[in-house]
Coordinates of C-alpha atoms in Angstrom, one line a residue:
Chain A
M1 CA 20.1 -13.4 -18.1
S2 CA 19.4 -15.5 -15.1
Q3 CA 16.9 -14.3 -12.6
G4 CA 17.5 -15.7 -9.2
S5 CA 17.1 -15.3 -5.6
V6 CA 19.7 -13.8 -3.3
G7 CA 19.3 -17.1 -1.5
I8 CA 19.8 -17.4 2.3
V9 CA 20.2 -14.1 4.0
K10 CA 21.0 -13.1 7.6
P11 CA 19.8 -10.0 9.4
E12 CA 22.4 -7.9 11.0
M13 CA 22.3 -5.4 13.8
M14 CA 24.1 -2.1 14.3
Q15 CA 24.2 -0.4 17.6
F16 CA 24.3 3.4 17.8
D17 CA 25.3 5.1 21.1
E18 CA 25.1 8.7 19.9
P19 CA 21.7 10.1 20.8
I20 CA 19.1 11.1 18.3
E21 CA 16.9 14.2 18.7
L22 CA 13.6 13.4 17.1
K23 CA 11.4 15.8 15.2
G24 CA 8.8 15.7 17.9
G25 CA 11.3 16.9 20.5
A26 CA 12.0 13.6 22.3
R27 CA 15.4 12.1 22.5
I28 CA 16.6 8.5 22.3
D29 CA 20.0 8.0 23.8
G30 CA 21.0 4.8 22.1
Y31 CA 19.3 2.5 19.6
Q32 CA 19.9 -0.3 17.3
L33 CA 18.9 -0.9 13.7
A34 CA 18.2 -4.3 12.1
Y35 CA 19.2 -4.4 8.5
E36 CA 20.0 -6.8 5.6
S37 CA 22.1 -6.4 2.6
Y38 CA 22.5 -8.2 -0.7
G39 CA 25.2 -8.0 -3.3
E40 CA 28.6 -6.4 -2.8
L41 CA 29.5 -2.9 -2.1
N42 CA 32.0 -2.0 -4.9
A43 CA 35.5 -0.5 -4.3
E44 CA 34.2 3.0 -5.2
R45 CA 31.3 2.5 -2.7
N46 CA 28.9 4.0 -5.2
N47 CA 26.6 1.1 -6.1
A48 CA 24.4 1.1 -3.0
I49 CA 20.6 1.1 -3.2
L50 CA 18.5 1.7 0.0
V51 CA 15.1 0.0 0.0
C52 CA 12.7 1.7 2.4
H53 CA 9.8 -0.3 3.8
A54 CA 6.2 0.6 4.1
L55 CA 3.7 0.1 7.0
N56 CA 3.9 -3.6 7.8
A57 CA 7.2 -4.7 6.2
S58 CA 10.7 -4.9 7.5
H59 CA 14.4 -5.0 6.6
H60 CA 13.8 -8.5 5.2
V61 CA 13.5 -7.3 1.6
A62 CA 14.8 -10.3 -0.4
G63 CA 15.9 -13.9 0.0
I64 CA 15.0 -16.4 2.7
Y65 CA 16.2 -17.3 6.2
A66 CA 18.1 -20.6 6.7
D67 CA 15.6 -21.8 9.3
Q68 CA 12.5 -20.3 7.6
A69 CA 12.4 -21.2 4.0
E70 CA 8.8 -19.9 3.7
N71 CA 9.8 -16.4 5.0
V72 CA 10.6 -14.8 1.7
G73 CA 11.6 -11.1 1.6
W74 CA 8.7 -8.8 0.9
W75 CA 10.2 -7.5 -2.4
D76 CA 11.9 -10.7 -3.5
N77 CA 10.2 -10.6 -6.9
L78 CA 12.1 -7.4 -7.8
I79 CA 15.4 -7.8 -6.1
G80 CA 18.0 -10.4 -6.8
P81 CA 20.7 -11.5 -9.3
G82 CA 19.5 -10.6 -12.8
K83 CA 16.3 -9.1 -11.4
P84 CA 15.2 -5.5 -12.1
V85 CA 17.1 -4.4 -9.0
D86 CA 20.1 -6.5 -9.9
T87 CA 22.2 -7.6 -6.9
D88 CA 25.0 -8.6 -9.3
R89 CA 25.4 -4.9 -9.9
F90 CA 24.1 -3.2 -6.9
F91 CA 24.6 -3.5 -3.1
V92 CA 21.0 -3.4 -1.8
L93 CA 20.3 -2.4 1.8
G94 CA 17.1 -2.9 3.7
V95 CA 16.6 -1.3 7.2
N96 CA 13.9 -1.9 9.8
N97 CA 12.6 1.5 10.7
L98 CA 13.2 3.0 14.2
G99 CA 10.1 2.3 16.2
G100 CA 9.6 -1.0 14.4
C101 CA 9.1 -4.4 15.8
H102 CA 11.4 -6.6 13.7
G103 CA 14.7 -5.9 15.4
S104 CA 15.3 -2.2 15.4
T105 CA 14.7 -0.3 18.6
G106 CA 11.0 0.2 19.1
P107 CA 8.3 0.3 21.7
S108 CA 8.8 -3.4 22.6
S109 CA 12.5 -2.9 23.2
V110 CA 13.8 -2.4 26.7
D111 CA 14.4 1.2 27.8
P112 CA 17.8 1.0 29.5
R113 CA 16.7 3.8 31.8
T114 CA 13.9 1.8 33.4
G115 CA 14.9 -1.8 32.5
K116 CA 11.3 -2.2 31.2
P117 CA 9.9 -2.1 27.6
W118 CA 9.4 1.4 26.4
G119 CA 5.7 0.7 25.7
G120 CA 3.6 3.8 25.5
D121 CA 6.6 6.0 26.4
F122 CA 8.3 5.3 23.1
P123 CA 8.3 8.6 21.2
V124 CA 6.4 9.3 18.0
V125 CA 8.8 9.0 15.1
T126 CA 8.6 10.6 11.7
V127 CA 9.8 10.0 8.2
E128 CA 12.5 12.6 8.7
D129 CA 13.7 10.8 11.8
W130 CA 13.9 7.5 9.8
V131 CA 16.0 9.3 7.1
S132 CA 18.3 10.6 9.8
V133 CA 19.0 7.2 11.3
Q134 CA 19.3 5.5 7.9
A135 CA 21.9 8.1 7.0
R136 CA 23.8 7.2 10.1
L137 CA 23.7 3.6 9.2
A138 CA 24.9 4.4 5.7
T139 CA 27.8 6.3 7.1
R140 CA 28.8 3.4 9.4
L141 CA 28.7 1.1 6.3
G142 CA 30.9 3.4 4.4
I143 CA 28.3 4.6 2.0
D144 CA 28.7 8.4 1.4
Q145 CA 26.1 8.5 -1.4
F146 CA 23.4 6.1 -2.5
A147 CA 23.1 5.3 -6.2
A148 CA 19.4 5.2 -5.4
V149 CA 16.9 5.2 -2.6
M150 CA 13.6 3.5 -3.4
G151 CA 10.4 2.4 -1.9
G152 CA 6.6 1.9 -2.4
S153 CA 3.9 3.7 -0.4
L154 CA 5.4 4.9 2.9
G155 CA 8.8 3.6 1.6
G156 CA 8.4 5.9 -1.4
M157 CA 7.8 8.8 0.9
Q158 CA 11.1 8.0 2.7
A159 CA 12.9 8.0 -0.7
L160 CA 11.4 11.4 -1.4
Q161 CA 12.4 12.7 2.0
W162 CA 15.9 11.5 1.5
T163 CA 16.3 13.7 -1.6
I164 CA 15.1 16.7 0.3
D165 CA 17.0 16.1 3.6
Q166 CA 20.2 14.6 2.3
P167 CA 20.6 16.0 -1.3
E168 CA 24.3 15.2 -1.4
R169 CA 23.8 11.6 -0.4
V170 CA 21.3 10.3 -3.0
R171 CA 21.6 10.3 -6.8
N172 CA 18.3 8.7 -7.7
A173 CA 15.0 8.2 -6.0
L174 CA 12.3 5.7 -7.1
V175 CA 9.1 7.0 -5.5
I176 CA 6.4 4.3 -6.1
A177 CA 2.7 4.4 -5.2
A178 CA 3.3 7.3 -2.9
A179 CA 1.9 10.8 -2.2
P180 CA 3.3 14.1 -1.1
K181 CA 1.1 14.0 2.0
L182 CA -1.9 12.1 3.3
S183 CA -5.4 13.3 2.5
A184 CA -8.1 13.7 5.1
Q185 CA -9.5 10.3 4.0
N186 CA -6.1 8.6 4.4
I187 CA -5.8 10.1 7.9
A188 CA -9.3 9.0 8.7
F189 CA -8.6 5.4 7.9
N190 CA -5.5 5.6 10.1
E191 CA -7.4 7.1 12.9
V192 CA -10.0 4.3 12.8
A193 CA -7.1 1.8 13.0
R194 CA -5.5 3.6 15.9
T195 CA -8.8 3.8 17.7
A196 CA -9.4 0.1 17.3
I197 CA -6.0 -0.5 19.0
T198 CA -6.2 2.1 21.8
S199 CA -9.8 1.2 22.7
D200 CA -8.9 -2.5 23.2
P201 CA -9.1 -3.1 26.9
E202 CA -5.8 -4.9 26.7
F203 CA -4.0 -1.9 25.4
H204 CA -3.2 -0.5 28.8
G205 CA -2.0 2.8 27.5
G206 CA 0.6 1.0 25.4
N207 CA 2.1 -0.8 28.4
Y208 CA 0.5 -4.1 27.7
Y209 CA 3.9 -6.0 27.7
E210 CA 4.1 -5.8 31.5
H211 CA 0.5 -7.1 31.7
G212 CA 1.5 -10.1 29.6
V213 CA -1.2 -9.3 27.1
V214 CA -1.6 -8.0 23.5
P215 CA -4.3 -5.7 22.2
R216 CA -5.1 -8.4 19.7
R217 CA -8.6 -7.5 18.9
G218 CA -7.7 -3.9 18.1
L219 CA -4.7 -4.9 16.0
R220 CA -6.8 -7.3 14.0
I221 CA -9.4 -4.6 13.2
A222 CA -6.6 -2.2 12.3
R223 CA -5.2 -4.7 9.9
M224 CA -8.6 -5.5 8.4
I225 CA -9.3 -1.8 7.7
G226 CA -5.8 -1.4 6.3
H227 CA -6.2 -4.3 4.0
I228 CA -9.4 -3.0 2.5
T229 CA -7.6 0.2 1.5
Y230 CA -4.7 -1.8 -0.2
L231 CA -7.0 -3.6 -2.6
S232 CA -9.3 -2.2 -5.3
D233 CA -13.0 -2.8 -5.4
D234 CA -12.5 -4.7 -8.7
A235 CA -9.6 -6.8 -7.3
M236 CA -11.6 -7.8 -4.3
D237 CA -14.6 -8.6 -6.4
A238 CA -12.5 -10.7 -8.8
K239 CA -10.9 -12.6 -6.0
F240 CA -13.9 -13.1 -3.7
G241 CA -17.0 -11.7 -5.2
R242 CA -20.0 -12.7 -3.0
N243 CA -18.7 -16.2 -2.7
L244 CA -19.8 -18.0 0.4
R245 CA -17.4 -20.0 2.5
E246 CA -20.0 -22.7 2.9
D247 CA -22.9 -23.2 0.5
V248 CA -25.6 -21.5 2.6
L249 CA -26.3 -18.3 4.4
K250 CA -26.1 -19.0 8.2
F251 CA -28.3 -16.2 9.5
N252 CA -25.9 -15.4 12.3
F253 CA -22.8 -13.3 12.7
D254 CA -20.3 -16.0 12.0
I255 CA -18.5 -16.0 8.7
D256 CA -20.7 -16.2 5.6
F257 CA -18.7 -14.7 2.8
Q258 CA -15.2 -15.6 1.8
I259 CA -14.1 -12.0 2.0
E260 CA -14.9 -12.1 5.7
S261 CA -12.9 -15.2 6.2
Y262 CA -10.0 -13.6 4.3
L263 CA -10.0 -10.4 6.4
R264 CA -10.1 -12.4 9.6
Y265 CA -7.3 -14.5 8.5
Q266 CA -5.2 -11.5 7.5
G267 CA -6.0 -9.8 10.8
D268 CA -5.1 -12.9 12.8
K269 CA -1.8 -13.4 11.0
F270 CA -0.9 -9.8 11.5
A271 CA -1.8 -9.8 15.2
D272 CA 0.6 -12.7 15.7
T273 CA 3.6 -11.0 14.2
F274 CA 3.2 -7.2 14.6
D275 CA 3.4 -4.9 17.5
A276 CA 0.4 -2.6 18.2
N277 CA 2.6 0.2 19.5
T278 CA 4.6 0.1 16.3
Y279 CA 1.4 0.2 14.2
L280 CA 0.3 3.3 16.1
R281 CA 3.6 5.1 15.4
I282 CA 3.9 4.1 11.8
T283 CA 0.4 5.4 11.0
K284 CA 1.3 8.7 12.8
A285 CA 4.5 8.9 10.8
L286 CA 2.3 8.6 7.7
D287 CA -0.1 11.3 8.9
Y288 CA 2.7 13.7 9.7
F289 CA 4.5 13.2 6.4
D290 CA 4.3 16.5 4.6
P291 CA 7.7 17.7 3.3
A292 CA 6.2 20.8 1.9
A293 CA 5.0 22.0 5.3
T294 CA 8.4 23.4 6.3
F295 CA 8.4 25.3 3.0
G296 CA 5.1 27.1 3.6
G297 CA 3.1 24.3 2.0
D298 CA 5.0 24.7 -1.3
L299 CA 6.1 21.3 -2.6
T300 CA 8.0 22.9 -5.5
A301 CA 10.0 24.9 -3.0
A302 CA 10.7 21.7 -1.0
M303 CA 12.1 20.1 -4.1
K304 CA 14.4 23.0 -4.9
N305 CA 17.4 21.7 -3.0
S306 CA 17.2 18.2 -4.4
K307 CA 20.0 17.1 -6.6
A308 CA 18.4 13.6 -7.4
D309 CA 16.9 12.2 -10.5
Y310 CA 13.5 10.5 -10.0
L311 CA 11.4 7.7 -11.3
V312 CA 7.8 8.2 -10.1
V313 CA 5.4 5.3 -10.6
S314 CA 1.7 5.0 -9.8
F315 CA -1.0 2.4 -10.5
T316 CA -4.3 3.1 -12.1
S317 CA -6.5 1.3 -9.6
D318 CA -4.7 2.6 -6.5
W319 CA -7.2 4.6 -4.6
R320 CA -5.2 4.9 -1.4
F321 CA -2.5 6.9 -3.1
S322 CA -4.0 7.5 -6.5
P323 CA -2.1 8.5 -9.7
E324 CA -3.3 12.1 -9.1
R325 CA -1.2 12.1 -5.9
S326 CA 1.8 11.2 -8.0
H327 CA 1.0 13.9 -10.5
E328 CA 1.4 16.4 -7.6
L329 CA 4.9 15.0 -7.0
V330 CA 5.8 15.1 -10.7
K331 CA 4.5 18.6 -11.1
A332 CA 6.7 19.9 -8.2
M333 CA 9.7 18.1 -9.7
V334 CA 9.1 19.5 -13.2
E335 CA 8.7 23.0 -11.9
S336 CA 12.1 22.5 -10.1
R337 CA 13.5 21.4 -13.5
L338 CA 14.6 18.1 -11.9
N339 CA 15.2 15.0 -14.0
V340 CA 12.0 12.9 -13.6
S341 CA 10.3 10.2 -15.4
Y342 CA 6.8 9.1 -14.6
A343 CA 4.9 5.9 -15.4
E344 CA 1.2 5.2 -14.7
I345 CA 0.9 1.4 -14.7
E346 CA -2.4 -0.2 -15.7
A347 CA -3.0 -2.5 -12.9
P348 CA -6.2 -3.9 -11.3
H349 CA -4.8 -4.7 -7.8
G350 CA -5.1 -1.4 -6.1
H351 CA -2.4 0.0 -3.8
D352 CA -0.9 -3.5 -3.4
A353 CA 0.1 -3.4 -7.1
F354 CA 3.5 -2.0 -6.2
L355 CA 4.3 -5.4 -4.7
M356 CA 3.1 -7.4 -7.7
D357 CA 5.3 -9.0 -10.4
D358 CA 4.0 -7.0 -13.4
A359 CA 6.2 -7.1 -16.5
I360 CA 5.6 -3.5 -17.6
Y361 CA 6.3 -2.2 -14.1
H362 CA 9.3 -4.3 -13.5
N363 CA 10.8 -3.6 -17.0
L364 CA 10.5 0.2 -16.2
I365 CA 12.4 -0.2 -13.0
R366 CA 15.0 -2.4 -14.7
A367 CA 15.4 0.2 -17.5
Y368 CA 15.7 3.1 -15.1
L369 CA 18.3 1.3 -12.9
E370 CA 20.3 0.4 -16.0
R371 CA 20.8 4.1 -16.6
V372 CA 22.1 4.6 -13.0
S373 CA 25.8 4.9 -13.2
T374 CA 28.1 3.1 -10.7
Chain B
M1 CA 17.1 0.4 -31.4
T2 CA 18.4 2.2 -34.4
P3 CA 19.5 5.5 -33.1
G4 CA 21.7 6.1 -36.2
R5 CA 18.8 6.1 -38.6
R6 CA 16.4 8.0 -36.3
T7 CA 18.8 10.8 -35.4
S8 CA 19.7 11.3 -39.0
R9 CA 16.1 12.5 -39.6
R10 CA 16.4 15.8 -41.3
D11 CA 13.5 17.4 -39.3
F12 CA 15.6 16.7 -36.2
D13 CA 18.4 18.7 -37.6
T14 CA 16.1 21.5 -38.6
I15 CA 14.7 21.7 -35.0
A16 CA 18.1 21.4 -33.5
G17 CA 19.2 24.3 -35.7
W18 CA 16.3 26.5 -34.5
I19 CA 16.6 26.1 -30.7
G20 CA 19.1 27.8 -28.6
D21 CA 21.8 26.0 -26.6
G22 CA 20.5 24.8 -23.2
S23 CA 16.9 25.3 -24.2
H24 CA 14.2 23.8 -21.9
V25 CA 11.9 21.6 -24.1
L26 CA 8.7 19.7 -23.8
D27 CA 8.2 17.1 -26.5
L28 CA 4.6 16.0 -26.9
G29 CA 4.2 12.4 -28.1
C30 CA 7.9 11.8 -27.8
G31 CA 7.8 8.2 -29.0
D32 CA 11.1 6.5 -28.1
G33 CA 12.7 9.8 -27.1
S34 CA 15.0 10.0 -30.1
L35 CA 14.3 13.7 -30.7
L36 CA 14.9 14.8 -27.1
R37 CA 18.0 12.6 -27.0
H38 CA 19.3 14.3 -30.2
L39 CA 18.5 17.8 -28.8
R40 CA 20.3 17.0 -25.6
R41 CA 23.3 15.8 -27.4
V42 CA 23.7 18.6 -30.0
R43 CA 22.0 21.5 -28.1
H44 CA 22.4 20.5 -24.4
A45 CA 18.6 20.8 -24.2
T46 CA 16.8 19.8 -21.0
G47 CA 13.2 18.9 -20.5
Y48 CA 10.7 16.2 -20.8
G49 CA 8.8 14.0 -23.3
I50 CA 5.2 13.1 -22.9
E51 CA 4.1 9.7 -24.1
L52 CA 1.1 7.5 -23.5
D53 CA 2.1 4.2 -24.9
D54 CA 3.7 1.8 -22.4
N55 CA 6.3 0.4 -24.8
K56 CA 7.4 3.9 -26.0
V57 CA 7.6 5.1 -22.4
L58 CA 10.0 2.2 -21.8
A59 CA 11.9 2.9 -25.0
S60 CA 12.3 6.5 -23.9
L61 CA 13.6 5.5 -20.5
K62 CA 16.1 3.3 -22.2
N63 CA 17.1 6.2 -24.4
G64 CA 18.0 8.1 -21.2
I65 CA 15.5 10.9 -21.5
N66 CA 12.9 12.2 -19.0
V67 CA 9.6 10.7 -20.0
L68 CA 6.2 11.4 -18.4
Q69 CA 3.4 9.0 -19.1
S70 CA 0.3 11.0 -19.9
D71 CA -2.4 11.4 -22.4
L72 CA -1.7 14.7 -24.1
E73 CA -5.4 14.8 -25.2
R74 CA -6.2 15.6 -21.6
G75 CA -4.3 18.8 -21.8
L76 CA -1.1 20.1 -20.1
S77 CA -2.6 21.2 -16.9
G78 CA 0.4 19.8 -15.0
F79 CA 2.6 22.6 -16.5
E80 CA 2.7 26.2 -15.7
E81 CA 2.5 29.0 -18.2
D82 CA 5.7 29.7 -20.1
S83 CA 7.6 27.0 -18.3
F84 CA 9.4 25.8 -21.5
D85 CA 11.4 27.6 -24.2
Y86 CA 9.9 25.3 -26.8
V87 CA 7.0 22.8 -26.9
I88 CA 7.4 20.3 -29.8
L89 CA 4.8 18.2 -31.5
S90 CA 6.7 16.1 -33.9
L91 CA 4.6 14.0 -36.5
T92 CA 1.7 14.0 -34.1
L93 CA -0.4 17.0 -35.2
Q94 CA -2.3 14.9 -37.7
A95 CA -3.0 12.2 -35.0
V96 CA -4.4 14.3 -32.2
R97 CA -8.1 14.7 -31.8
H98 CA -8.4 18.1 -30.1
T99 CA -6.0 20.0 -32.3
E100 CA -7.1 23.5 -31.4
R101 CA -6.9 22.8 -27.7
I102 CA -3.5 21.2 -27.9
V103 CA -2.0 23.9 -30.0
G104 CA -3.4 26.4 -27.5
E105 CA -1.8 24.5 -24.6
M106 CA 1.5 24.4 -26.4
L107 CA 1.6 28.2 -26.7
R108 CA 0.4 28.5 -23.0
V109 CA 3.2 26.4 -21.5
G110 CA 5.9 27.2 -24.1
R111 CA 7.3 30.5 -25.3
E112 CA 7.4 29.1 -28.8
A113 CA 6.0 25.9 -30.4
I114 CA 7.4 23.7 -33.0
V115 CA 5.3 21.2 -35.1
T116 CA 6.2 18.8 -37.8
F117 CA 3.6 17.1 -40.0
P118 CA 3.4 15.1 -43.2
N119 CA 2.0 17.2 -46.0
F120 CA -1.0 15.6 -47.5
G121 CA -0.7 18.0 -50.4
Y122 CA 2.6 16.4 -51.5
W123 CA 2.4 15.5 -55.2
R124 CA 2.8 11.8 -54.6
H125 CA -0.1 11.9 -52.2
R126 CA -2.2 13.8 -54.7
L127 CA -1.3 11.1 -57.3
H128 CA -2.5 8.4 -54.9
V129 CA -5.8 10.2 -54.5
M130 CA -6.1 10.7 -58.3
M131 CA -5.5 7.0 -58.8
G132 CA -8.4 6.5 -56.4
R133 CA -6.4 5.4 -53.4
V134 CA -5.6 6.8 -50.0
P135 CA -2.0 7.9 -49.9
V136 CA 0.6 5.6 -48.4
S137 CA 4.2 6.8 -48.3
R138 CA 7.3 7.1 -46.1
E139 CA 5.6 10.0 -44.3
L140 CA 2.2 8.3 -44.2
P141 CA 3.1 4.7 -43.8
Y142 CA -0.3 3.5 -42.8
Q143 CA -3.3 1.9 -44.5
W144 CA -6.6 3.6 -44.1
Y145 CA -7.7 0.9 -41.6
D146 CA -4.8 1.1 -39.2
T147 CA -3.7 4.7 -39.4
P148 CA -3.5 6.8 -36.2
N149 CA -4.0 9.9 -38.2
V150 CA -7.4 11.5 -37.7
H151 CA -6.8 14.8 -39.6
V152 CA -5.8 15.4 -43.1
L153 CA -4.0 18.6 -43.6
T154 CA -1.7 20.3 -46.1
I155 CA 0.9 23.1 -45.7
D156 CA -1.6 25.6 -47.0
D157 CA -4.2 24.4 -44.6
F158 CA -1.8 24.8 -41.7
E159 CA -0.9 28.4 -42.7
I160 CA -4.6 29.3 -42.8
F161 CA -5.1 27.6 -39.4
C162 CA -2.2 29.7 -37.9
A163 CA -3.6 32.9 -39.3
G164 CA -7.0 32.2 -37.8
H165 CA -5.7 31.1 -34.4
G166 CA -3.5 34.0 -33.3
M167 CA -0.3 32.1 -34.2
R168 CA 2.7 33.9 -35.8
V169 CA 4.9 31.7 -37.9
R170 CA 8.5 32.5 -37.1
E171 CA 10.2 29.9 -39.4
R172 CA 9.2 27.2 -41.8
V173 CA 11.2 24.5 -43.4
V174 CA 9.7 22.1 -45.9
L175 CA 11.5 18.9 -46.8
D176 CA 11.2 16.4 -49.6
E177 CA 11.3 12.6 -49.2
A178 CA 15.1 12.6 -49.3
G179 CA 15.2 15.1 -46.5
D180 CA 16.3 18.0 -48.7
E181 CA 14.8 21.4 -48.3
V182 CA 12.1 22.4 -50.8
K183 CA 11.9 26.1 -51.7
L184 CA 9.7 26.0 -54.8
L185 CA 6.0 25.0 -54.6
P186 CA 6.3 23.6 -51.1
N187 CA 2.7 22.5 -50.8
L188 CA 3.2 20.4 -54.0
L189 CA 6.8 19.3 -53.6
G190 CA 7.2 19.0 -49.9
A191 CA 6.6 15.8 -48.0
L192 CA 7.2 17.1 -44.5
A193 CA 6.6 20.5 -43.0
V194 CA 8.4 21.9 -39.9
Y195 CA 7.1 25.1 -38.3
R196 CA 8.2 27.3 -35.5
F197 CA 5.5 29.7 -34.2
D198 CA 4.5 31.8 -31.2
R199 CA 1.5 33.9 -30.2
W200 CA 0.7 37.1 -32.0
S201 CA 0.4 38.9 -28.8
A202 CA 3.9 37.8 -27.7

């Protein structure tokens, strides 16, 4: 079996002129969604897999761009011809979330009512809202029902929400490194990140575009904090330890340790490519995610309408969304007598493990998807 | 995979004969999922297998069953009381450390429990011991140094265990090495025991 890349891919854009009423009460009259697809939709249109992205990713899930060979899709190790998510068999779709900053309508887009970027006026969006607009895109593309919806972290939460909100339109969900809702500690980390951004003097209430500035310092700190929560203590120790960037301690506040250099690098890279307003909204969408809430806090009740089969995967060293959080999901599915399989992968990397090329993990996804009929 | 051979296991047929059509089943230590697959095919059973080993979890997935990766020694706290018609422990009783706790958990989450175990009292095993060796057979295919089995029990031992632990034996089938049922002197002539039991209070 050959394992290859989907090769050169091209993002596409879909314009929607029907308004969307958001969960928070706001309304967006028209919007566009950036998406990519790999493989062919079959004649029965029953081989589509939707890949939902997490905090900082996008619709660029696999392959490379013709003019940017180094810009490899964020889940390229999993998706492609002969890979666990086999594009020779499945039609794989990636969508940039509404409120994003990689092509879909978001805070940096121009609000047609004012002719200026939405900025701070762009509404808070939720996981439910994302599922709604992804469903509209699916309809436009002629996909009545997904063979599977999958994602890691916040992407896994969207996959879960799909099975609750659109039970007729999804046969399988792969919910990876996710949780049924955020803990107080999860929310706390998000709040520190948001405070870093909103307290940056260049934030201007979210309307920094018209001032020609970016709240770069805030965004950098937000990313540095986020990055710490994606890695395990052990993984960080193995990669950096207490290694110094130069040979001696400097006795000032410049970079001494390699981990400091790494975090600053990650922060800088992120601040160059990501929009602060989007970051604020995605962290809020995470905080608000709680599908059980509309069922009196009863996750089992929330799962009752689902018709999907599930693969739930967690990673032993993930302390952001630990295996125990996946156990909560599995328990609710088992109590609803849904078809669910669960794997707890031994991995040292922390939350980021869901992005890694791990043989046991990838073989499980391959085996599960081989069961999925098309 | 050799589903033909595995599903021809006579204890599978015994279990399939006991459970009602459409039963909801939890299989502890489900291995490659053959038993659940068999029960689904012949009894339209639903349910889950629990397995700890990565390769067996993968094999179960490939066999098309629901498998949950978990260490059953940590208990079954993820399952509510009476949530299954049957909880099965097939060829695993002798390999679990916390036997009393696990049997207790089986009867908490299941209305009934089914266990199968190799009978250490089987005449061939007794012969091995008399010859001064630890038994090795089709049912006990391990050497002393690589066996996963941590308990040695006979059919008579298990009956005494049941009596002392509030377990009511509903049915028992003892099989010989050929997979035929043994009626006479089961503790001596039986290689494999299959039990169905519930709680006395039930």
